[in-house]
Every structure is written in C-alpha cells, then in structure tokens.
Coordinates of C-alpha atoms and ligand atoms in Angstrom, one line a residue:
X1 CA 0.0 0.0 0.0
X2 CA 1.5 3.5 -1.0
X3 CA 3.1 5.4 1.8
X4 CA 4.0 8.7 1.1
X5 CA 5.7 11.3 3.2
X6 CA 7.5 14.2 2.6
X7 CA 10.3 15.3 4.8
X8 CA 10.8 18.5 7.0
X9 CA 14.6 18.6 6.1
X10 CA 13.7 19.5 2.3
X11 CA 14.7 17.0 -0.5
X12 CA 17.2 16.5 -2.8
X13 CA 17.1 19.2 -5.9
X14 CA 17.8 16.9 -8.7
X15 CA 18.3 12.7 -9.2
X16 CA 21.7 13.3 -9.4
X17 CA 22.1 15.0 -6.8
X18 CA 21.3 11.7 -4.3
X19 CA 24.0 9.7 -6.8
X20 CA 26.5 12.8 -5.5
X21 CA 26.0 13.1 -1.9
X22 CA 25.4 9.4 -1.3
X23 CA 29.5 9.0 -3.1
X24 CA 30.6 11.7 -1.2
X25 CA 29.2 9.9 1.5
X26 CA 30.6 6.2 0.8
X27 CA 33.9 8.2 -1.6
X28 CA 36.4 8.5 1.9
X29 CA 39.1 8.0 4.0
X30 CA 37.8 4.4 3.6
X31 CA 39.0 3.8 0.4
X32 CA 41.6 5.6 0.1
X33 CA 43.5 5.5 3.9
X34 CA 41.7 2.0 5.2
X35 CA 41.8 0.1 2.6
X36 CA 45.5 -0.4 1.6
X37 CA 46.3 -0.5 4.9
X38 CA 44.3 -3.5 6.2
X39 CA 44.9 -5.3 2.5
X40 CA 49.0 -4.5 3.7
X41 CA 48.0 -5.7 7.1
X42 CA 45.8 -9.0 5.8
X43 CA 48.0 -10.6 3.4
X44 CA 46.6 -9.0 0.0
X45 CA 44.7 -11.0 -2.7
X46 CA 42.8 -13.1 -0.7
X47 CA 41.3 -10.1 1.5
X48 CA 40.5 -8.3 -1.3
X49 CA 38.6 -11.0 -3.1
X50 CA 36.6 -11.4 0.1
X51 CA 36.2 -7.8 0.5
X52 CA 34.7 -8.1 -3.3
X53 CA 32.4 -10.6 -2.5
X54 CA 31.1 -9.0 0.2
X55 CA 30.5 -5.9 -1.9
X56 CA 28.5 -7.8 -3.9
X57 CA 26.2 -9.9 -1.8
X58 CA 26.1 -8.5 1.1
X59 CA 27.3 -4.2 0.7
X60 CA 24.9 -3.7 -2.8
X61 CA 21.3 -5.9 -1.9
X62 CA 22.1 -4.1 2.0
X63 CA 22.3 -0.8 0.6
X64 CA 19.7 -0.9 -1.7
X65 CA 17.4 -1.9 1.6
X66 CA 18.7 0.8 3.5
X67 CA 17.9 3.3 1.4
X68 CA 14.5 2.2 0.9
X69 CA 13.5 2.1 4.4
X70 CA 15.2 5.9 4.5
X71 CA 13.0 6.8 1.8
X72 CA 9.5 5.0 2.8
X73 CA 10.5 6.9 6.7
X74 CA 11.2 10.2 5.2
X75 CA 12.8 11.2 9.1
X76 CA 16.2 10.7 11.1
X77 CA 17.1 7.1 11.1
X78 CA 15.1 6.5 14.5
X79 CA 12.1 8.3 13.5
X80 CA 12.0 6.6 10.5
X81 CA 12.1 3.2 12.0
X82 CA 9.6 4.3 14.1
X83 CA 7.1 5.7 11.4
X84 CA 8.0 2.2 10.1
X85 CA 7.6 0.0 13.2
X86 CA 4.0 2.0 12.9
X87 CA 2.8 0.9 9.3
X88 CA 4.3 -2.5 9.3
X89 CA 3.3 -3.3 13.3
X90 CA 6.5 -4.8 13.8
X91 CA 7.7 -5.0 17.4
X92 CA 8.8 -1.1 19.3
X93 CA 12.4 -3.0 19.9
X94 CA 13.6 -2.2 16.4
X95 CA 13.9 1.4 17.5
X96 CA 17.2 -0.1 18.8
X97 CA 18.6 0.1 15.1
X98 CA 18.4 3.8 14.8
X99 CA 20.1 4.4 18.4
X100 CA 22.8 2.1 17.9
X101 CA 23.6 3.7 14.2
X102 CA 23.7 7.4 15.5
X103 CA 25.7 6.0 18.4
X104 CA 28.2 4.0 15.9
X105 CA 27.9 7.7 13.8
X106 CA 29.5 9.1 17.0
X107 CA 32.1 6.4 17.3
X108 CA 33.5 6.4 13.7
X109 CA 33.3 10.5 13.8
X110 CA 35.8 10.3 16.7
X111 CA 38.3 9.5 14.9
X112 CA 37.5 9.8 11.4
X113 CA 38.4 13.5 12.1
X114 CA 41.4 12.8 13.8
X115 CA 42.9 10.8 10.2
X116 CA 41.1 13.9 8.2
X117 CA 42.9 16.2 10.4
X118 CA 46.1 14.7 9.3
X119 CA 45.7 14.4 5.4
X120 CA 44.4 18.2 6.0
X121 CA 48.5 19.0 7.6
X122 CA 49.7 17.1 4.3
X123 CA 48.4 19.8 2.5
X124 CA 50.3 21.9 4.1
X125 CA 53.4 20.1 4.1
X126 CA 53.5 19.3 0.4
X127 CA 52.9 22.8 -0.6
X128 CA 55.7 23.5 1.2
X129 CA 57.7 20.8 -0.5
X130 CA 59.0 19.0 2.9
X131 CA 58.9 16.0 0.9
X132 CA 60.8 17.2 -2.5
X133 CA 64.0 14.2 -2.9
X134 CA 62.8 12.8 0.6
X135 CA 63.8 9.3 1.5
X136 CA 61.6 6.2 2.9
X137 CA 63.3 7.1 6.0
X138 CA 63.1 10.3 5.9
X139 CA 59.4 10.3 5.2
X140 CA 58.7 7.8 8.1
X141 CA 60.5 9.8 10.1
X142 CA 58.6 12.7 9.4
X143 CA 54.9 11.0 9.9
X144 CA 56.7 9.7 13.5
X145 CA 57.2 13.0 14.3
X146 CA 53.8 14.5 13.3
X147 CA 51.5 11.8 15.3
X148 CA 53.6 12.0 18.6
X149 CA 52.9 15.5 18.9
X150 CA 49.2 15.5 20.5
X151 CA 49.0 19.2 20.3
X152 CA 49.7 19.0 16.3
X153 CA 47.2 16.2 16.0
X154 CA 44.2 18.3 18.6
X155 CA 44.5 21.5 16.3
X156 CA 43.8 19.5 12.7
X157 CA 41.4 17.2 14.8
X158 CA 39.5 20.3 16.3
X159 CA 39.9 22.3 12.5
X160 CA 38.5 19.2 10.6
X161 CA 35.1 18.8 13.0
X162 CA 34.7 22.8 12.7
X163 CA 34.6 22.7 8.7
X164 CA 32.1 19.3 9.0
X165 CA 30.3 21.3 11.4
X166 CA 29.8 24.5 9.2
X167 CA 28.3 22.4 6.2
X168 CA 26.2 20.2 8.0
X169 CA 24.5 23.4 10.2
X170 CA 24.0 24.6 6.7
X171 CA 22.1 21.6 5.6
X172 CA 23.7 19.2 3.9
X173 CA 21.8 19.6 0.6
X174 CA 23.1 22.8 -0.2
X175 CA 26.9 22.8 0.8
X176 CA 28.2 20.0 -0.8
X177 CA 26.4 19.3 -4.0
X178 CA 28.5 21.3 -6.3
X179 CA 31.8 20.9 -4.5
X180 CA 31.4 16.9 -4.7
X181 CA 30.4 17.7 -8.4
X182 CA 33.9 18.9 -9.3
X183 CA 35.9 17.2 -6.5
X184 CA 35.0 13.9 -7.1
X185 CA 36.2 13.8 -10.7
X186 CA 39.4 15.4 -10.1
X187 CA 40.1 12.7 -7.1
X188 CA 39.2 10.0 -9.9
X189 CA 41.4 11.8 -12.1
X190 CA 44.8 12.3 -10.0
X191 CA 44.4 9.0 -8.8
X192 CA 44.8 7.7 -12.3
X193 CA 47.7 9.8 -12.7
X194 CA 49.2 8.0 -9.6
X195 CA 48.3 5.0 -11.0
X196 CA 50.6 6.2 -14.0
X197 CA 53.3 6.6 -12.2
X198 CA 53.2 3.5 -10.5
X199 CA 53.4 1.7 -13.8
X200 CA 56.9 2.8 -14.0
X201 CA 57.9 2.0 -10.6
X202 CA 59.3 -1.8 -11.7
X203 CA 57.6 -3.3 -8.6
X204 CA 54.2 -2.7 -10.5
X205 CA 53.8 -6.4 -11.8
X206 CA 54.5 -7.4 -7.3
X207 CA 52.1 -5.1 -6.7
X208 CA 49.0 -6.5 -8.9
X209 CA 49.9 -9.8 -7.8
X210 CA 49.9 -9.1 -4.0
X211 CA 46.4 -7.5 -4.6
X212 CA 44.9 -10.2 -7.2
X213 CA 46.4 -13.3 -6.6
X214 CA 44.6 -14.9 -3.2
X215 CA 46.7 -16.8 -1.5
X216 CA 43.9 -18.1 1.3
X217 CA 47.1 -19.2 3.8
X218 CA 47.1 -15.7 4.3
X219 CA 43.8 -14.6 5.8
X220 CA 42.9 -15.7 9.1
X221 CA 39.0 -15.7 10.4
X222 CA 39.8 -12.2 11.6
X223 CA 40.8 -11.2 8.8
X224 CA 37.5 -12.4 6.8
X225 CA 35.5 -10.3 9.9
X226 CA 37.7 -7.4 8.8
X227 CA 37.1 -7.7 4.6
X228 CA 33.4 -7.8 5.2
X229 CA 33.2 -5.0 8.0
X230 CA 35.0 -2.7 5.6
X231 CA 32.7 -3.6 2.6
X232 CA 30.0 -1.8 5.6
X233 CA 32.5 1.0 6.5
X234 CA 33.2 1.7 2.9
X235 CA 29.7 1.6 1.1
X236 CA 28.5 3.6 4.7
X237 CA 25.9 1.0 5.3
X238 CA 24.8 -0.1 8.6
X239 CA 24.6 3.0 10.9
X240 CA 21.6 5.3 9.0
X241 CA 24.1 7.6 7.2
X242 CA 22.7 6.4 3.7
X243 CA 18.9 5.8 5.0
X244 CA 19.3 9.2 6.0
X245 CA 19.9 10.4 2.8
X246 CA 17.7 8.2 1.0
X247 CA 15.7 10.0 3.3
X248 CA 15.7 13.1 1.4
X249 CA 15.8 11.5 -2.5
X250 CA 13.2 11.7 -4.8
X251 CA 10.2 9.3 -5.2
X252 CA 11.1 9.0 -9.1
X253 CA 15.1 7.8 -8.5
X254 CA 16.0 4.2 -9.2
X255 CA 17.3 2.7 -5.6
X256 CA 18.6 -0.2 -7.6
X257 CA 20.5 1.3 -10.2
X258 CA 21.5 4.3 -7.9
X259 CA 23.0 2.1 -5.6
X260 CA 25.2 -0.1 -7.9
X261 CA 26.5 3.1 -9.5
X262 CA 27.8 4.0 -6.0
X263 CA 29.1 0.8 -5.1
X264 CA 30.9 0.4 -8.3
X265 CA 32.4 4.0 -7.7
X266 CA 33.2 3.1 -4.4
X267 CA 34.9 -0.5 -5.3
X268 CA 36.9 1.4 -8.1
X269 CA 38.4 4.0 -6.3
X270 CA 39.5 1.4 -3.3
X271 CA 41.4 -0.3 -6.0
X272 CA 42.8 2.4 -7.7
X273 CA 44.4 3.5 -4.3
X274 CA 46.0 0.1 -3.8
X275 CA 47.2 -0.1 -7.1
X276 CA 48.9 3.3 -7.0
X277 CA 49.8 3.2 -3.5
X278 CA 51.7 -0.8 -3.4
X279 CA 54.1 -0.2 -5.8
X280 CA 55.9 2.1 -3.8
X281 CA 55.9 -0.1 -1.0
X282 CA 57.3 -2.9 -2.9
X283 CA 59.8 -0.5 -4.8
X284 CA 61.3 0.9 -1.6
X285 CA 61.2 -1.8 0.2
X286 CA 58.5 -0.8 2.9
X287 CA 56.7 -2.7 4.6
X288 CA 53.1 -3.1 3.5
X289 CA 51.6 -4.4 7.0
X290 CA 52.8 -0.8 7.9
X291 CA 49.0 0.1 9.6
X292 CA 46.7 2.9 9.6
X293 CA 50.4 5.4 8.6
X294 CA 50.8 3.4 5.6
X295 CA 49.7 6.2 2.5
X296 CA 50.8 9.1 4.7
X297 CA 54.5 7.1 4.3
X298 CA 53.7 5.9 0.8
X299 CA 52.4 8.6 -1.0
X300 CA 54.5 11.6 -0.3
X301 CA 57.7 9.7 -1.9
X302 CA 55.7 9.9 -4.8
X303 CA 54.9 13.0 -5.1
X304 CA 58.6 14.0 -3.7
X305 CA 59.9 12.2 -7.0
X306 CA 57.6 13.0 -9.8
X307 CA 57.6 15.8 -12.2
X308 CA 55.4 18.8 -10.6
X309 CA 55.0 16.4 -7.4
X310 CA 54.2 19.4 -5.1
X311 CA 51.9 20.3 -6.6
X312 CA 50.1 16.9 -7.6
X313 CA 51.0 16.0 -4.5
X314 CA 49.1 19.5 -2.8
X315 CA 46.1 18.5 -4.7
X316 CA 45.9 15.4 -4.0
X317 CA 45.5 15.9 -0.2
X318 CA 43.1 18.6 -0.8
X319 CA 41.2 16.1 -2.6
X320 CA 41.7 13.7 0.2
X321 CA 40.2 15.7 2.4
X322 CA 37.1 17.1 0.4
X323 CA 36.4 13.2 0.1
X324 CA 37.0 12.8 3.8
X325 CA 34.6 15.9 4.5
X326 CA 31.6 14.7 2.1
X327 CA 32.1 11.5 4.5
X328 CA 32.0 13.2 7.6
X329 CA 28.6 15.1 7.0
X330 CA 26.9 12.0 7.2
X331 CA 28.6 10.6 10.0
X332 CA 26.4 13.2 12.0
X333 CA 23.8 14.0 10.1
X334 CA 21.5 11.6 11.1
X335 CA 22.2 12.5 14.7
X336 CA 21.7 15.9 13.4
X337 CA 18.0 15.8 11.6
X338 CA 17.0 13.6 15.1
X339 CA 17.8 16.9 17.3
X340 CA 16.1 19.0 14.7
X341 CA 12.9 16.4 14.3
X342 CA 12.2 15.6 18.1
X343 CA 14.4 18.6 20.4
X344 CA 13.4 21.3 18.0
X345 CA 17.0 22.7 18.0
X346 CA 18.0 24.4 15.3
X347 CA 20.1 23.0 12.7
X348 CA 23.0 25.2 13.8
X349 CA 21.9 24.2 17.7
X350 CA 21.7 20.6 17.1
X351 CA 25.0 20.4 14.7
X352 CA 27.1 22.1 17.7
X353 CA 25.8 19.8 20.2
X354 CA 26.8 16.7 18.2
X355 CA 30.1 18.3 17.0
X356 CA 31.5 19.0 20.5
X357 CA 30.5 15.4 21.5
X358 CA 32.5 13.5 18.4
X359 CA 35.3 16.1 19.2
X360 CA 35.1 15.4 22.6
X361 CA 35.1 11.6 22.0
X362 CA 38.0 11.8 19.7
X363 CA 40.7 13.0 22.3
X364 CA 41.0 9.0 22.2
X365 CA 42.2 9.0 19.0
X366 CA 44.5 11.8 19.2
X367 CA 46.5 10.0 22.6
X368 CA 46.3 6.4 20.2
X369 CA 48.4 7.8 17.9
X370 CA 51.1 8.2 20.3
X371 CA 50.7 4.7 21.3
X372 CA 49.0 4.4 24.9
X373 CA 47.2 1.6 24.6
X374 CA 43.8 0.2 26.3
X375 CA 45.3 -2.0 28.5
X376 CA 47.8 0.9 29.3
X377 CA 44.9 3.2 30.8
X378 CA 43.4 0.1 32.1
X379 CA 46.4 -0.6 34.0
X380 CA 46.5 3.4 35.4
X381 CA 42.9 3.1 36.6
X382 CA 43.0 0.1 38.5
X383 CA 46.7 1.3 39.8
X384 CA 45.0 4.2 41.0
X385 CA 42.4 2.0 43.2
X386 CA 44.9 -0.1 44.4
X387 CA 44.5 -3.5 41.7
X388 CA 48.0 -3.4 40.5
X389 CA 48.3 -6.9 40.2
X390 CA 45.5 -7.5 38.0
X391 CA 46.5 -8.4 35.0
X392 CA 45.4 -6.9 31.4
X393 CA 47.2 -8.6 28.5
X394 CA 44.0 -10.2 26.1
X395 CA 43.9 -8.7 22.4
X396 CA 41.5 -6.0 23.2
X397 CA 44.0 -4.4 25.7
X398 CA 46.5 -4.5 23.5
X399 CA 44.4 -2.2 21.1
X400 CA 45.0 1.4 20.7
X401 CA 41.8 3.3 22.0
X402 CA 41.6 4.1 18.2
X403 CA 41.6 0.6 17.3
X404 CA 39.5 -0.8 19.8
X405 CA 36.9 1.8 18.4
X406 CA 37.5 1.2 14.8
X407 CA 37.4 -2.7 15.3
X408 CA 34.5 -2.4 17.7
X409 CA 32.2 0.0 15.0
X410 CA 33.9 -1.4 11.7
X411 CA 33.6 -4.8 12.6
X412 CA 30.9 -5.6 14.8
X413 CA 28.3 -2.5 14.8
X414 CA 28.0 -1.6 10.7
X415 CA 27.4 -5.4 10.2
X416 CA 24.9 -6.0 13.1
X417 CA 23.6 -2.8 11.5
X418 CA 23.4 -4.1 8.2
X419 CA 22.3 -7.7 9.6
X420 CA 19.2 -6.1 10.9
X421 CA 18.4 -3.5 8.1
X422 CA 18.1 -7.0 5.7
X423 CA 15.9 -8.7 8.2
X424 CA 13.8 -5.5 8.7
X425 CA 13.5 -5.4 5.1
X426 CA 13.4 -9.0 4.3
X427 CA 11.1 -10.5 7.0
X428 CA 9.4 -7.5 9.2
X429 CA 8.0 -5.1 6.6
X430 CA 5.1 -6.8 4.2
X431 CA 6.5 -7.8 1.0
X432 CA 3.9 -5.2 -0.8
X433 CA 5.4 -2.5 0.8
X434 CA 8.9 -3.1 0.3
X435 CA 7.7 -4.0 -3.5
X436 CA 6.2 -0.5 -3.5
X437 CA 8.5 1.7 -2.3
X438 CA 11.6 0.1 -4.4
X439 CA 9.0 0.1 -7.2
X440 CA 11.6 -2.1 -9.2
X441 CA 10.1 -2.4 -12.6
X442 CA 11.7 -5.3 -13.9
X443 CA 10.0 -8.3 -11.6
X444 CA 12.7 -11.2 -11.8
X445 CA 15.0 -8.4 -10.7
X446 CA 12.9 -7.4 -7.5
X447 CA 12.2 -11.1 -7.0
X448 CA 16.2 -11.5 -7.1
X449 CA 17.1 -9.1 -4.5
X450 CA 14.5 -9.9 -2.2
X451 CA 15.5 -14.0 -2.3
X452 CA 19.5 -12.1 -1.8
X453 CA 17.7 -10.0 1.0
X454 CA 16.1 -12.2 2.8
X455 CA 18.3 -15.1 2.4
X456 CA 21.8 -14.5 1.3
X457 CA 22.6 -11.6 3.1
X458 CA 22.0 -12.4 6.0
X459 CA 23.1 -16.2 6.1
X460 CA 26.7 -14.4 4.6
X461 CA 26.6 -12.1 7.7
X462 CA 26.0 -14.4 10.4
X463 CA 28.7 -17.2 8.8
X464 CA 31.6 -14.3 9.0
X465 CA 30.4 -13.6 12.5
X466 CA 30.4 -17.3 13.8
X467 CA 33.5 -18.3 11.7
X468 CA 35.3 -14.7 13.5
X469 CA 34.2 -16.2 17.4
X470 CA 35.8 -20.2 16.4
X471 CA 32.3 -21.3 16.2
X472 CA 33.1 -22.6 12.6
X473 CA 36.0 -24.2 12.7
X474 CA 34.9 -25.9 16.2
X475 CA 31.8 -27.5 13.6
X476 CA 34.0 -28.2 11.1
X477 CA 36.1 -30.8 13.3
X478 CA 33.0 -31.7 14.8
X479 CA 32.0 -33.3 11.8
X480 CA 35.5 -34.4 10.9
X481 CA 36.1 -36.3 14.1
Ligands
LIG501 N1 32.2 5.4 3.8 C1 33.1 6.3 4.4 C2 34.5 6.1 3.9 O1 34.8 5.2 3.2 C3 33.0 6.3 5.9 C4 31.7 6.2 6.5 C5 31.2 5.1 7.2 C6 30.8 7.3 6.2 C7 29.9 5.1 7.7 C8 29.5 7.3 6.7 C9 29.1 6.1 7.4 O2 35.4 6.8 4.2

C-alpha cells in the first residue's frame, strides 16, 4: 500500500544529486587511507577477493534496503524506524537500530576527524615541499614526528570537526552538492595519474599480484570479519548515514541502479588506491603491514619524486580531504536531523551539540596515535584504586583506543547494523510495501534481490560472525572427528 511522506529537512534538488551526496558519502578516508592499509596488514589478494564478494552480496542488496527504508520513513534514522515499526506493526524493539547507528555515527566521527585532520596537515606540508627528494626514512621519520605530537594532532582534529560542522548546520543539501560535483572527478582523475606513475615503478607487476592473486594461507577468520566489516564502513551501510539520505531522494530515483552506481564508484576508487599506493611499497622496500600510517608514508615519496610532485601531491590531499569531509557530514547527520525532528534545535543548535561530543570523543584518537594503549589506561585506573596486580594482556587491551573503536564500529556495529536492516527489510515489513517503495520495474529483478535480502545476506553475515568467534572451525572438526 502506497506510503508517502515528505520530509521536514527538504529533498534532494535533482536525481543526481542523491548519486553525489550518497559517493561523497561512501567516496572517503575508507577507500583511500583503510583500505591499503588492512589489505597491507591481511595478506593481500585473498582479503581483497573477500572484500569483493562482500561488496556484492552483502554491501549492494544491503544498501539498496537501506535506502529504501530511508525513503519509505522520510525522518532521522530513529524516526523513520519508528514511522516504520508503525505501518508494518513490527515490534517497538527495532527502534534499537536507529540508536545504535547514530551511536556507531559518534564512534567512527571520533576519529574519522582525527585521520582527516592529518591528510588536511599534508596539505600543508607538500605545498611547502618537505617532501621534495625525501627518503623512505626520511618520510617515516617525518609521519613519527607528526603523530607523537598531541597538540599537532588536537589542532587539525578540532579544524576538521569545525569545517564538517559548518556544512552540515547549513544543511547538507546545499553545501556540498557542487563541490562533490567537481571534487569527485578530479580525485578520480589524480588517482589515475598516480596509477601512471606507478606503472613505471618496476615493482608494479609485485604489486598486482599481492592485490589479485589470493593466497587463502594468508587470511585468518579475523581477517575475513575485517574484509566484510569494511565492505560496511566503505559503502556507509549499517549506521543510517545512507537511509538518511535516502531519506531526502526523490520518489522517481532508481534505488537499484542508484546504488550499484555508488558501489561500483566506491569498489573502483579502493582499488585504484592500492594499485597506485603498493608499488611504492614494494619498490622501496616498505613494509606493506605498515597500519593505519601506511599512504601518509607511501604517497609523499611519490609525489617527492615525480615531475610537478608538489603540486600533484598538494592537490591530491586537498582532494583527500574534500572526500574525507563529504564523508564526515553523514557521519552526523543523522544524529543531526533527530535533534532538529524531536528537540526542535536548530540546525546550527543541534550540529554544535553533536560536533563538540564526536570532538570530545575523539581526544582518544588523538592520545592512540602516540601509542597508549587500552590495557595501558586500564592498568593506570586500576593502579590508582589499588589492583595493581591485575593483569590486562588479552587482544583487546593491547588495542589502541583508536583501534578498539574502529574494530568495535567497523567490525561488529556496521554489520549488526546491516544484519538487521536485511531482516527489517526481508522478513518484518510486508512484501507489498517493500515491492512498492523500491518500485523495481523489472519483476525477476525485485524477485532477485528480495530472495539475496532475505536469504543470502543475512546467512553471509551471520557465517563471517560465527567463523570470527571459532564457532566454525569448532563445527568443522566436529564433523570431521
Ligand atoms: N564510507 C566512508 C569512507 O569510506 C566512511 C563512512 C562510514 C561514512 C559510515 C558514513 C558512514 O570513508
């Protein structure tokens, strides 16, 4: 039965302009800073194949749902679930989903600024050619430097959250339509010309291999947990960031085409950052398990050895961190349009209320990078009360707060998220509904998705998360024995 709502926040001016914001949104530090890192960090082809897959059945049919819920709500992410919980009768628990999305929107924020804050500082530093001739050394060296120095790290952290800030008190529809318009491109376009370079490099051929060829000796359960939670993290799935804008898309935009266009978008930036990015690790002899510093050691070689490289190398992190901003709007906006929708704050009210909280939240971050880690504060605390003997050594104590945040809303929230969004979809709302608002017109495609929805998805989801806990392997030689 048709549903229509309009919503308070305005919609989106134009068809493309949903197909812009939603890349902006997905088009981040994800593809460009996480990616190669964890594919360094997880052994290469085989992590990347999963990582496809997952893209495929799980990332595309998940965001396709999750737009569609935005869209049939019309609110924030919780009021839409609860305009939804209304029409379909489904139980008041599902509210849960849209709290624990604007709470994982908090999370990632935290330090997603922090990393933005840093690629904004590149800009800086390459325009000032501190990189021109610089050796691997010398360009470790200089990235030691910059993250042990908390003040450095607070100012770019606390400049970054003030810029996401201004655009999303604006309204998100405005701001950033035309400057994802023209930034996109160019980011497409420079990391092509990166790609280029690479090609000459010598170690190009090692590279392709260590991100094509899957060798599944390398990749550990963990490993497949990670691939899949980044398909999530990448795409922006699982925490309301794309309901919410799905939220404000017109009723004649194709959810199903729109959101392949994105994900292939997504996918082929990703790989275009490995491909430009590994060569110079296997050329100088880095290493490529080099964590969350890796392009900020990688890249500026490049651009300190190239024709015109400050300059390439200037726009490049400019480009960076537009990407990394479009991201960032939609970490909070559906935090945002909840304040706005039930507080009746402001826009510029509600945005400095959630700003100061991520900013607050991602001091964390900042202290990470100098390396304290969990178990580190852990053991202060209970030193403090007198339980010095107590001992904290598992793997989560040996996490940076930064990682322990990361793994915990990468890995564990976006695909709970997710999990749930596909059984909403799938199982809760009536299939007439969900056949009217995605208002597929081709019927064995609809009748595909919703089998992949209801079936697939969720199967995929649940497998990654038992194999990740042992549960898997413990059947497996259950049968065997
Ligand atoms: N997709 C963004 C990136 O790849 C990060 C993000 C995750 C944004 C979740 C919104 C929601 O950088």
């Amino acid at each position: 039965m048709p549903v229509r709502r309009t919503s308070m926040h305005g919609q989106w001016s134009s068809r493309m302009a949903f197909v812009l914001a939603a890349t902006g949104s997905a088009v981040g530090l994800g593809n460009i800073w996480k990616f190669p890192y964890i594919t360094g960090e997880n052994g290469g082809g085989a992590f990347v194949l999963v990582y496809l897959i997952c893209i495929a059945v799980i990332g595309i049919p998940i965001m396709m749902a999750e737009v569609m819920l935005g869209r049939r709500g019309r609110q924030s992410p919780i009021n839409t679930m609860r305009a939804l919980i209304a029409d379909e009768r489904a139980h008041g628990a599902w509210r849960l989903l849209g709290w624990a999305g604007v709470a994982a929107g908090f999370l990632i924020m935290s330090y997603y600024s922090v990393i933005a804050g840093e690629a904004l500082a590149y800009v800086f530093r390459t325009a000032g050619g501190m990189f021109d001739g610089a050796t691997a050394d010398g360009v470790r060296s200089i990235f030691a430097a910059f993250t042990s120095d908390a003040e450095a790290l607070l100012a770019w952290h606390t400049i970054f959250t003030a810029l996401t800030m201004v655009v999303v008190a604006r309204g998100v529809r405005g701001g950033l339509e035309m400057a994802t318009k023209i930034m996109m491109p160019a980011l497409f376009v420079i990391l092509l010309l990166l790609v280029g370079y690479a090609l000459d490099l010598g170690k190009f051929d090692q590279a392709v291999t260590f991100l094509f060829w899957p060798d599944f000796s390398k990749i550990s359960a963990n490993g497949i947990l990670i691939a899949m939670g980044h398909a999530f993290f990448t795409l922006s799935l699982g925490m309301g960031a794309i309901m919410v804008y799905g939220s404000y898309m017109r009723q004649d935009t194709s959810i199903a085409k729109t959101s392949i266009l994105i994900s292939l978008a997504d996918t082929t930036v990703a790989l275009l950052a490995g491909l430009a990015i590994f060569p110079i690790v296997f050329t100088n002899g880095l290493e490529p398990a080099a964590g969350p510093g890796l392009i900020f050691q990688t890249l500026p070689l490049a651009f300190g050895h190239m024709p015109g490289g400050s300059f390439f190398g200037t726009l490049f992190f400019i480009l960076l961190v537009f990407a990394a901003w479009s991201s960032a709007i939609s970490l909070i906006e559906p935090a945002v349009a909840w304040l706005v929708e039930n507080r009746g704050l402001s826009r510029v009210d509600a945005t400095v209320r959630v700003g100061s909280l991520t900013w607050l939240l991602g001091l964390a971050t900042v202290f990470s990078a100098t390396g304290v880690t969990v178990g580190d504060i852990a053991h202060k605390i209970a030193g403090s009360v007198g339980l010095s003997t107590f001992a904290f050594n598992g793997r989560f104590f040996q996490m940076t707060a930064f990682g322990l945040i990361d793994y915990l809303t990468a890995n564990i929230m976006l695909p709970l998220g997710g999990l749930f969004i596909a059984i909403f979809a799938g199982w809760v709302m009536a299939k007439r509904s969900v056949q009217d608002e995605m208002d597929v017109g081709n019927r064995f495609a609809f009748g595909l998705w919703y089998i992949v929805i209801r079936f697939v998805t969720p199967f995929a989801v649940i497998v990654v998360f038992l194999d990740a806990i042992g549960v898997v392997p413990w059947l497996r030689a259950l049968i065997q024995r």
